[in-house]
PDB file of C-alpha atoms in Angstrom:
ATOM      1  CA  UNK I   1     -31.017  71.953  25.768  1.00  0.00           C
ATOM      2  CA  UNK I   2     -30.916  71.673  29.227  1.00  0.00           C
ATOM      3  CA  UNK I   3     -28.138  73.691  31.181  1.00  0.00           C
ATOM      4  CA  UNK I   4     -26.433  73.935  34.428  1.00  0.00           C
ATOM      5  CA  UNK I   5     -25.079  76.939  36.295  1.00  0.00           C
ATOM      6  CA  UNK I   6     -22.537  76.032  39.172  1.00  0.00           C
ATOM      7  CA  UNK I   7     -21.075  78.521  41.282  1.00  0.00           C
ATOM      8  CA  UNK I   8     -18.687  79.515  42.415  1.00  0.00           C
ATOM      9  CA  UNK I   9     -16.106  78.531  39.787  1.00  0.00           C
ATOM     10  CA  UNK I  10     -13.505  78.231  42.463  1.00  0.00           C
ATOM     11  CA  UNK I  11     -13.096  78.646  46.055  1.00  0.00           C
ATOM     12  CA  UNK I  12      -9.943  79.508  48.134  1.00  0.00           C
ATOM     13  CA  UNK I  13     -10.463  78.683  51.871  1.00  0.00           C
ATOM     14  CA  UNK I  14      -8.949  78.231  55.252  1.00  0.00           C
ATOM     15  CA  UNK I  15      -8.971  74.849  56.743  1.00  0.00           C
ATOM     16  CA  UNK I  16     -12.026  74.482  59.114  1.00  0.00           C
ATOM     17  CA  UNK I  17     -14.230  76.924  57.266  1.00  0.00           C
ATOM     18  CA  UNK I  18     -17.603  75.852  56.060  1.00  0.00           C
ATOM     19  CA  UNK I  19     -18.033  75.773  52.260  1.00  0.00           C
ATOM     20  CA  UNK I  20     -21.288  76.213  49.880  1.00  0.00           C
ATOM     21  CA  UNK I  21     -21.654  75.772  46.317  1.00  0.00           C
ATOM     22  CA  UNK I  22     -24.726  75.649  44.246  1.00  0.00           C
ATOM     23  CA  UNK I  23     -26.380  74.612  40.923  1.00  0.00           C
ATOM     24  CA  UNK I  24     -29.295  75.890  39.116  1.00  0.00           C
ATOM     25  CA  UNK I  25     -31.103  74.960  35.855  1.00  0.00           C
ATOM     26  CA  UNK I  26     -33.620  76.633  33.539  1.00  0.00           C
ATOM     27  CA  UNK I  27     -35.485  73.327  33.742  1.00  0.00           C
ATOM     28  CA  UNK I  28     -37.024  70.698  36.343  1.00  0.00           C
ATOM     29  CA  UNK I  29     -34.601  67.852  37.332  1.00  0.00           C
ATOM     30  CA  UNK I  30     -35.839  64.585  38.564  1.00  0.00           C
ATOM     31  CA  UNK I  31     -32.234  63.753  40.395  1.00  0.00           C
ATOM     32  CA  UNK I  32     -29.412  65.562  41.473  1.00  0.00           C
ATOM     33  CA  UNK I  33     -26.231  64.342  42.045  1.00  0.00           C
ATOM     34  CA  UNK I  34     -22.984  65.540  43.550  1.00  0.00           C
ATOM     35  CA  UNK I  35     -19.657  64.349  42.473  1.00  0.00           C
ATOM     36  CA  UNK I  36     -16.066  64.874  43.596  1.00  0.00           C
ATOM     37  CA  UNK I  37     -13.129  64.912  41.290  1.00  0.00           C
ATOM     38  CA  UNK I  38      -9.358  64.417  42.546  1.00  0.00           C
ATOM     39  CA  UNK I  39      -6.571  65.115  40.407  1.00  0.00           C
ATOM     40  CA  UNK I  40      -5.931  61.948  38.058  1.00  0.00           C
ATOM     41  CA  UNK I  41      -9.014  60.338  38.743  1.00  0.00           C
ATOM     42  CA  UNK I  42     -12.556  60.136  37.525  1.00  0.00           C
ATOM     43  CA  UNK I  43     -15.435  61.647  39.478  1.00  0.00           C
ATOM     44  CA  UNK I  44     -16.658  59.896  42.744  1.00  0.00           C
ATOM     45  CA  UNK I  45     -20.296  60.093  43.455  1.00  0.00           C
ATOM     46  CA  UNK I  46     -20.888  61.980  46.834  1.00  0.00           C
ATOM     47  CA  UNK I  47     -24.663  62.496  47.235  1.00  0.00           C
ATOM     48  CA  UNK I  48     -27.803  61.504  45.107  1.00  0.00           C
ATOM     49  CA  UNK I  49     -31.028  63.379  45.914  1.00  0.00           C
ATOM     50  CA  UNK I  50     -34.252  62.202  44.297  1.00  0.00           C
ATOM     51  CA  UNK I  51     -37.116  64.320  45.764  1.00  0.00           C
ATOM     52  CA  UNK I  52     -37.766  67.931  45.933  1.00  0.00           C
ATOM     53  CA  UNK I  53     -36.841  69.258  49.323  1.00  0.00           C
ATOM     54  CA  UNK I  54     -34.944  66.215  50.262  1.00  0.00           C
ATOM     55  CA  UNK I  55     -31.772  67.131  52.476  1.00  0.00           C
ATOM     56  CA  UNK I  56     -29.229  64.248  52.701  1.00  0.00           C
ATOM     57  CA  UNK I  57     -25.821  64.101  54.561  1.00  0.00           C
ATOM     58  CA  UNK I  58     -22.705  62.338  53.947  1.00  0.00           C
ATOM     59  CA  UNK I  59     -20.327  62.863  56.695  1.00  0.00           C
ATOM     60  CA  UNK I  60     -19.377  66.400  56.800  1.00  0.00           C
ATOM     61  CA  UNK I  61     -21.429  66.770  53.387  1.00  0.00           C
ATOM     62  CA  UNK I  62     -24.867  67.801  53.182  1.00  0.00           C
ATOM     63  CA  UNK I  63     -26.881  68.399  49.908  1.00  0.00           C
ATOM     64  CA  UNK I  64     -30.598  69.479  49.365  1.00  0.00           C
ATOM     65  CA  UNK I  65     -32.785  69.088  46.550  1.00  0.00           C
ATOM     66  CA  UNK I  66     -34.494  72.485  45.807  1.00  0.00           C
ATOM     67  CA  UNK I  67     -38.288  72.581  46.210  1.00  0.00           C
ATOM     68  CA  UNK I  68     -38.529  74.326  42.799  1.00  0.00           C
ATOM     69  CA  UNK I  69     -36.634  71.118  41.545  1.00  0.00           C
ATOM     70  CA  UNK I  70     -34.405  73.556  39.612  1.00  0.00           C
ATOM     71  CA  UNK I  71     -31.606  74.033  42.121  1.00  0.00           C
ATOM     72  CA  UNK I  72     -29.388  72.109  44.469  1.00  0.00           C
ATOM     73  CA  UNK I  73     -26.870  73.117  46.928  1.00  0.00           C
ATOM     74  CA  UNK I  74     -23.832  71.310  48.371  1.00  0.00           C
ATOM     75  CA  UNK I  75     -22.200  72.165  52.091  1.00  0.00           C
ATOM     76  CA  UNK I  76     -18.913  71.063  53.229  1.00  0.00           C
ATOM     77  CA  UNK I  77     -18.598  71.875  57.135  1.00  0.00           C
ATOM     78  CA  UNK I  78     -15.182  72.225  58.724  1.00  0.00           C
ATOM     79  CA  UNK I  79     -13.114  71.816  55.659  1.00  0.00           C
ATOM     80  CA  UNK I  80     -10.007  69.620  55.741  1.00  0.00           C
ATOM     81  CA  UNK I  81      -6.889  69.777  53.315  1.00  0.00           C
ATOM     82  CA  UNK I  82      -8.344  66.316  51.724  1.00  0.00           C
ATOM     83  CA  UNK I  83     -11.531  68.266  50.533  1.00  0.00           C
ATOM     84  CA  UNK I  84      -9.296  69.690  47.714  1.00  0.00           C
ATOM     85  CA  UNK I  85     -10.828  68.878  44.263  1.00  0.00           C
ATOM     86  CA  UNK I  86     -13.444  69.674  41.736  1.00  0.00           C
ATOM     87  CA  UNK I  87     -16.940  69.288  42.839  1.00  0.00           C
ATOM     88  CA  UNK I  88     -19.545  68.564  40.120  1.00  0.00           C
ATOM     89  CA  UNK I  89     -23.460  68.896  40.073  1.00  0.00           C
ATOM     90  CA  UNK I  90     -25.042  66.762  37.611  1.00  0.00           C
ATOM     91  CA  UNK I  91     -28.794  66.184  37.051  1.00  0.00           C
ATOM     92  CA  UNK I  92     -31.085  64.066  35.457  1.00  0.00           C
ATOM     93  CA  UNK I  93     -34.018  65.528  33.604  1.00  0.00           C
ATOM     94  CA  UNK I  94     -37.754  64.436  33.000  1.00  0.00           C
ATOM     95  CA  UNK I  95     -36.736  62.949  29.256  1.00  0.00           C
ATOM     96  CA  UNK I  96     -35.850  59.697  30.947  1.00  0.00           C
ATOM     97  CA  UNK I  97     -32.722  59.169  28.401  1.00  0.00           C
ATOM     98  CA  UNK I  98     -30.390  58.117  31.001  1.00  0.00           C
ATOM     99  CA  UNK I  99     -28.062  61.121  30.560  1.00  0.00           C
ATOM    100  CA  UNK I 100     -26.741  63.075  33.156  1.00  0.00           C
ATOM    101  CA  UNK I 101     -26.198  67.141  32.460  1.00  0.00           C
ATOM    102  CA  UNK I 102     -23.037  68.426  34.365  1.00  0.00           C
ATOM    103  CA  UNK I 103     -22.338  71.706  35.732  1.00  0.00           C
ATOM    104  CA  UNK I 104     -18.780  73.339  34.812  1.00  0.00           C
ATOM    105  CA  UNK I 105     -17.575  72.517  38.402  1.00  0.00           C
ATOM    106  CA  UNK I 106     -16.316  74.259  41.477  1.00  0.00           C
ATOM    107  CA  UNK I 107     -12.460  74.090  42.169  1.00  0.00           C
ATOM    108  CA  UNK I 108     -12.034  74.276  45.959  1.00  0.00           C
ATOM    109  CA  UNK I 109      -8.482  74.741  47.600  1.00  0.00           C
ATOM    110  CA  UNK I 110      -8.076  74.349  51.276  1.00  0.00           C
ATOM    111  CA  UNK I 111      -5.069  76.058  52.970  1.00  0.00           C
ATOM    112  CA  UNK I 112      -4.027  74.223  55.988  1.00  0.00           C
TER     113      UNK I 112
ATOM    114  CA  UNK S   1     -16.332  45.509  44.255  1.00  0.00           C
ATOM    115  CA  UNK S   2     -14.492  46.022  40.910  1.00  0.00           C
ATOM    116  CA  UNK S   3     -15.725  49.740  39.487  1.00  0.00           C
ATOM    117  CA  UNK S   4     -15.298  51.010  36.027  1.00  0.00           C
ATOM    118  CA  UNK S   5     -12.190  49.533  34.259  1.00  0.00           C
ATOM    119  CA  UNK S   6     -10.502  51.603  31.537  1.00  0.00           C
ATOM    120  CA  UNK S   7      -7.221  51.049  29.619  1.00  0.00           C
ATOM    121  CA  UNK S   8      -4.657  52.375  28.998  1.00  0.00           C
ATOM    122  CA  UNK S   9      -4.392  55.103  31.744  1.00  0.00           C
ATOM    123  CA  UNK S  10      -2.105  57.124  29.442  1.00  0.00           C
ATOM    124  CA  UNK S  11      -1.604  57.076  25.868  1.00  0.00           C
ATOM    125  CA  UNK S  12       0.872  59.069  23.647  1.00  0.00           C
ATOM    126  CA  UNK S  13       0.697  58.800  19.945  1.00  0.00           C
ATOM    127  CA  UNK S  14       1.511  60.761  16.678  1.00  0.00           C
ATOM    128  CA  UNK S  15      -1.084  62.498  14.778  1.00  0.00           C
ATOM    129  CA  UNK S  16      -2.707  60.370  12.283  1.00  0.00           C
ATOM    130  CA  UNK S  17      -2.369  57.234  13.976  1.00  0.00           C
ATOM    131  CA  UNK S  18      -5.535  55.081  15.320  1.00  0.00           C
ATOM    132  CA  UNK S  19      -6.342  55.145  19.093  1.00  0.00           C
ATOM    133  CA  UNK S  20      -8.497  52.658  20.893  1.00  0.00           C
ATOM    134  CA  UNK S  21      -9.816  53.231  24.185  1.00  0.00           C
ATOM    135  CA  UNK S  22     -11.270  50.448  26.239  1.00  0.00           C
ATOM    136  CA  UNK S  23     -13.851  50.126  28.972  1.00  0.00           C
ATOM    137  CA  UNK S  24     -15.097  47.269  31.251  1.00  0.00           C
ATOM    138  CA  UNK S  25     -18.372  48.627  32.910  1.00  0.00           C
ATOM    139  CA  UNK S  26     -19.340  47.471  36.628  1.00  0.00           C
ATOM    140  CA  UNK S  27     -20.931  43.935  36.057  1.00  0.00           C
ATOM    141  CA  UNK S  28     -24.824  44.208  36.146  1.00  0.00           C
ATOM    142  CA  UNK S  29     -24.904  47.848  34.961  1.00  0.00           C
ATOM    143  CA  UNK S  30     -26.891  48.281  31.790  1.00  0.00           C
ATOM    144  CA  UNK S  31     -25.919  51.578  30.764  1.00  0.00           C
ATOM    145  CA  UNK S  32     -22.218  52.824  29.486  1.00  0.00           C
ATOM    146  CA  UNK S  33     -21.328  56.198  28.905  1.00  0.00           C
ATOM    147  CA  UNK S  34     -18.190  57.999  27.207  1.00  0.00           C
ATOM    148  CA  UNK S  35     -17.161  61.358  28.003  1.00  0.00           C
ATOM    149  CA  UNK S  36     -14.116  63.780  27.179  1.00  0.00           C
ATOM    150  CA  UNK S  37     -13.013  66.140  29.647  1.00  0.00           C
ATOM    151  CA  UNK S  38     -10.850  69.336  28.888  1.00  0.00           C
ATOM    152  CA  UNK S  39      -9.987  72.382  30.604  1.00  0.00           C
ATOM    153  CA  UNK S  40     -11.976  74.704  27.861  1.00  0.00           C
ATOM    154  CA  UNK S  41     -14.873  72.464  27.546  1.00  0.00           C
ATOM    155  CA  UNK S  42     -15.260  70.576  30.798  1.00  0.00           C
ATOM    156  CA  UNK S  43     -16.956  67.329  30.750  1.00  0.00           C
ATOM    157  CA  UNK S  44     -18.686  66.532  27.561  1.00  0.00           C
ATOM    158  CA  UNK S  45     -20.729  63.440  26.776  1.00  0.00           C
ATOM    159  CA  UNK S  46     -19.977  61.629  23.610  1.00  0.00           C
ATOM    160  CA  UNK S  47     -22.049  58.549  23.318  1.00  0.00           C
ATOM    161  CA  UNK S  48     -23.803  56.431  25.572  1.00  0.00           C
ATOM    162  CA  UNK S  49     -25.454  52.696  25.245  1.00  0.00           C
ATOM    163  CA  UNK S  50     -28.226  51.004  26.741  1.00  0.00           C
ATOM    164  CA  UNK S  51     -28.291  47.200  26.973  1.00  0.00           C
ATOM    165  CA  UNK S  52     -25.274  47.569  24.315  1.00  0.00           C
ATOM    166  CA  UNK S  53     -26.969  49.328  21.953  1.00  0.00           C
ATOM    167  CA  UNK S  54     -25.942  53.015  20.941  1.00  0.00           C
ATOM    168  CA  UNK S  55     -28.821  55.439  22.113  1.00  0.00           C
ATOM    169  CA  UNK S  56     -27.510  59.048  21.661  1.00  0.00           C
ATOM    170  CA  UNK S  57     -24.267  59.650  19.722  1.00  0.00           C
ATOM    171  CA  UNK S  58     -25.113  63.306  19.066  1.00  0.00           C
ATOM    172  CA  UNK S  59     -21.996  64.174  21.314  1.00  0.00           C
ATOM    173  CA  UNK S  60     -19.163  62.543  18.914  1.00  0.00           C
ATOM    174  CA  UNK S  61     -17.362  65.250  17.367  1.00  0.00           C
ATOM    175  CA  UNK S  62     -16.971  63.920  13.866  1.00  0.00           C
ATOM    176  CA  UNK S  63     -16.804  60.754  11.814  1.00  0.00           C
ATOM    177  CA  UNK S  64     -13.299  60.050  12.864  1.00  0.00           C
ATOM    178  CA  UNK S  65     -14.713  59.020  16.513  1.00  0.00           C
ATOM    179  CA  UNK S  66     -16.590  55.702  16.726  1.00  0.00           C
ATOM    180  CA  UNK S  67     -17.502  53.519  19.832  1.00  0.00           C
ATOM    181  CA  UNK S  68     -18.772  50.028  19.974  1.00  0.00           C
ATOM    182  CA  UNK S  69     -20.300  47.736  22.650  1.00  0.00           C
ATOM    183  CA  UNK S  70     -20.101  44.223  21.663  1.00  0.00           C
ATOM    184  CA  UNK S  71     -21.188  42.805  24.754  1.00  0.00           C
ATOM    185  CA  UNK S  72     -22.271  43.914  28.280  1.00  0.00           C
ATOM    186  CA  UNK S  73     -18.811  44.122  29.534  1.00  0.00           C
ATOM    187  CA  UNK S  74     -16.794  45.467  27.147  1.00  0.00           C
ATOM    188  CA  UNK S  75     -16.716  48.814  24.975  1.00  0.00           C
ATOM    189  CA  UNK S  76     -14.209  50.588  22.956  1.00  0.00           C
ATOM    190  CA  UNK S  77     -13.791  54.211  21.775  1.00  0.00           C
ATOM    191  CA  UNK S  78     -11.871  54.663  18.686  1.00  0.00           C
ATOM    192  CA  UNK S  79     -10.336  57.651  16.994  1.00  0.00           C
ATOM    193  CA  UNK S  80      -9.076  57.232  13.645  1.00  0.00           C
ATOM    194  CA  UNK S  81      -6.997  59.260  12.411  1.00  0.00           C
ATOM    195  CA  UNK S  82      -6.254  60.935  15.687  1.00  0.00           C
ATOM    196  CA  UNK S  83      -5.462  65.083  15.636  1.00  0.00           C
ATOM    197  CA  UNK S  84      -3.802  66.981  18.263  1.00  0.00           C
ATOM    198  CA  UNK S  85      -7.082  68.602  19.196  1.00  0.00           C
ATOM    199  CA  UNK S  86      -8.508  65.487  20.299  1.00  0.00           C
ATOM    200  CA  UNK S  87      -5.951  65.485  23.410  1.00  0.00           C
ATOM    201  CA  UNK S  88      -7.983  65.365  26.406  1.00  0.00           C
ATOM    202  CA  UNK S  89      -9.036  62.964  29.456  1.00  0.00           C
ATOM    203  CA  UNK S  90     -11.691  60.203  28.200  1.00  0.00           C
ATOM    204  CA  UNK S  91     -13.946  59.027  30.845  1.00  0.00           C
ATOM    205  CA  UNK S  92     -16.046  55.883  30.725  1.00  0.00           C
ATOM    206  CA  UNK S  93     -19.016  55.503  33.161  1.00  0.00           C
ATOM    207  CA  UNK S  94     -21.454  52.834  33.596  1.00  0.00           C
ATOM    208  CA  UNK S  95     -24.975  52.853  35.672  1.00  0.00           C
ATOM    209  CA  UNK S  96     -28.117  50.991  36.547  1.00  0.00           C
ATOM    210  CA  UNK S  97     -30.027  54.038  37.426  1.00  0.00           C
ATOM    211  CA  UNK S  98     -29.369  57.834  37.473  1.00  0.00           C
ATOM    212  CA  UNK S  99     -26.148  57.230  39.632  1.00  0.00           C
ATOM    213  CA  UNK S 100     -23.226  57.056  37.016  1.00  0.00           C
ATOM    214  CA  UNK S 101     -19.997  55.610  38.156  1.00  0.00           C
ATOM    215  CA  UNK S 102     -16.873  56.695  36.657  1.00  0.00           C
ATOM    216  CA  UNK S 103     -13.380  54.838  35.376  1.00  0.00           C
ATOM    217  CA  UNK S 104     -10.251  56.589  36.168  1.00  0.00           C
ATOM    218  CA  UNK S 105     -10.048  57.819  32.618  1.00  0.00           C
ATOM    219  CA  UNK S 106      -7.540  57.445  29.764  1.00  0.00           C
ATOM    220  CA  UNK S 107      -5.108  60.798  29.303  1.00  0.00           C
ATOM    221  CA  UNK S 108      -4.558  60.846  25.540  1.00  0.00           C
ATOM    222  CA  UNK S 109      -1.985  63.187  24.146  1.00  0.00           C
ATOM    223  CA  UNK S 110      -1.754  63.387  20.217  1.00  0.00           C
ATOM    224  CA  UNK S 111       1.623  64.638  19.152  1.00  0.00           C
TER     225      UNK S 111
END
């Protein structure tokens, strides 16, 4: 079945630094989504991407839908302590089943 | 706007007991998903419904797990009998498109 490889698995950075994480797939996706999960809460949607090559920003967050449709990245600029959490990529494939395939998550820690 | 509402937020019960988790999706959404999250296995899709009909239950671990969606505004996930390995955070999500919106989950501990 479809799988997503998300990297890195974890990051420990200094406040103010930029962060980059990515997801790759062995198959094509029609939609890429990026979620953030805070402790004790459910994942919250950050950015949704619908077209190959699309670049979308949400504040300090920028995400891109890879041209091959098999990858996506998320950048966070000028990180702050509240960026701490687990970031998940998710893809919606061509089967049109409504299911999302989730990456394993990237745990981000920010040192003030 | 109300998001996805799950209850209870926490459940602690003894092995062998029946556990029922509840979910109210966002009004107007036509798809509902049940996930389980553990450190070892990450986020796993258990089952999902479209227009109240179960579409894919291939992620349901075994016959001890069952899910129902009697109407568009309510769904349950039941475990009977519960076992310690069922301890996890269970999330419900709903959607109208590819964008799924999650509840805050039920943290289940089976002793």
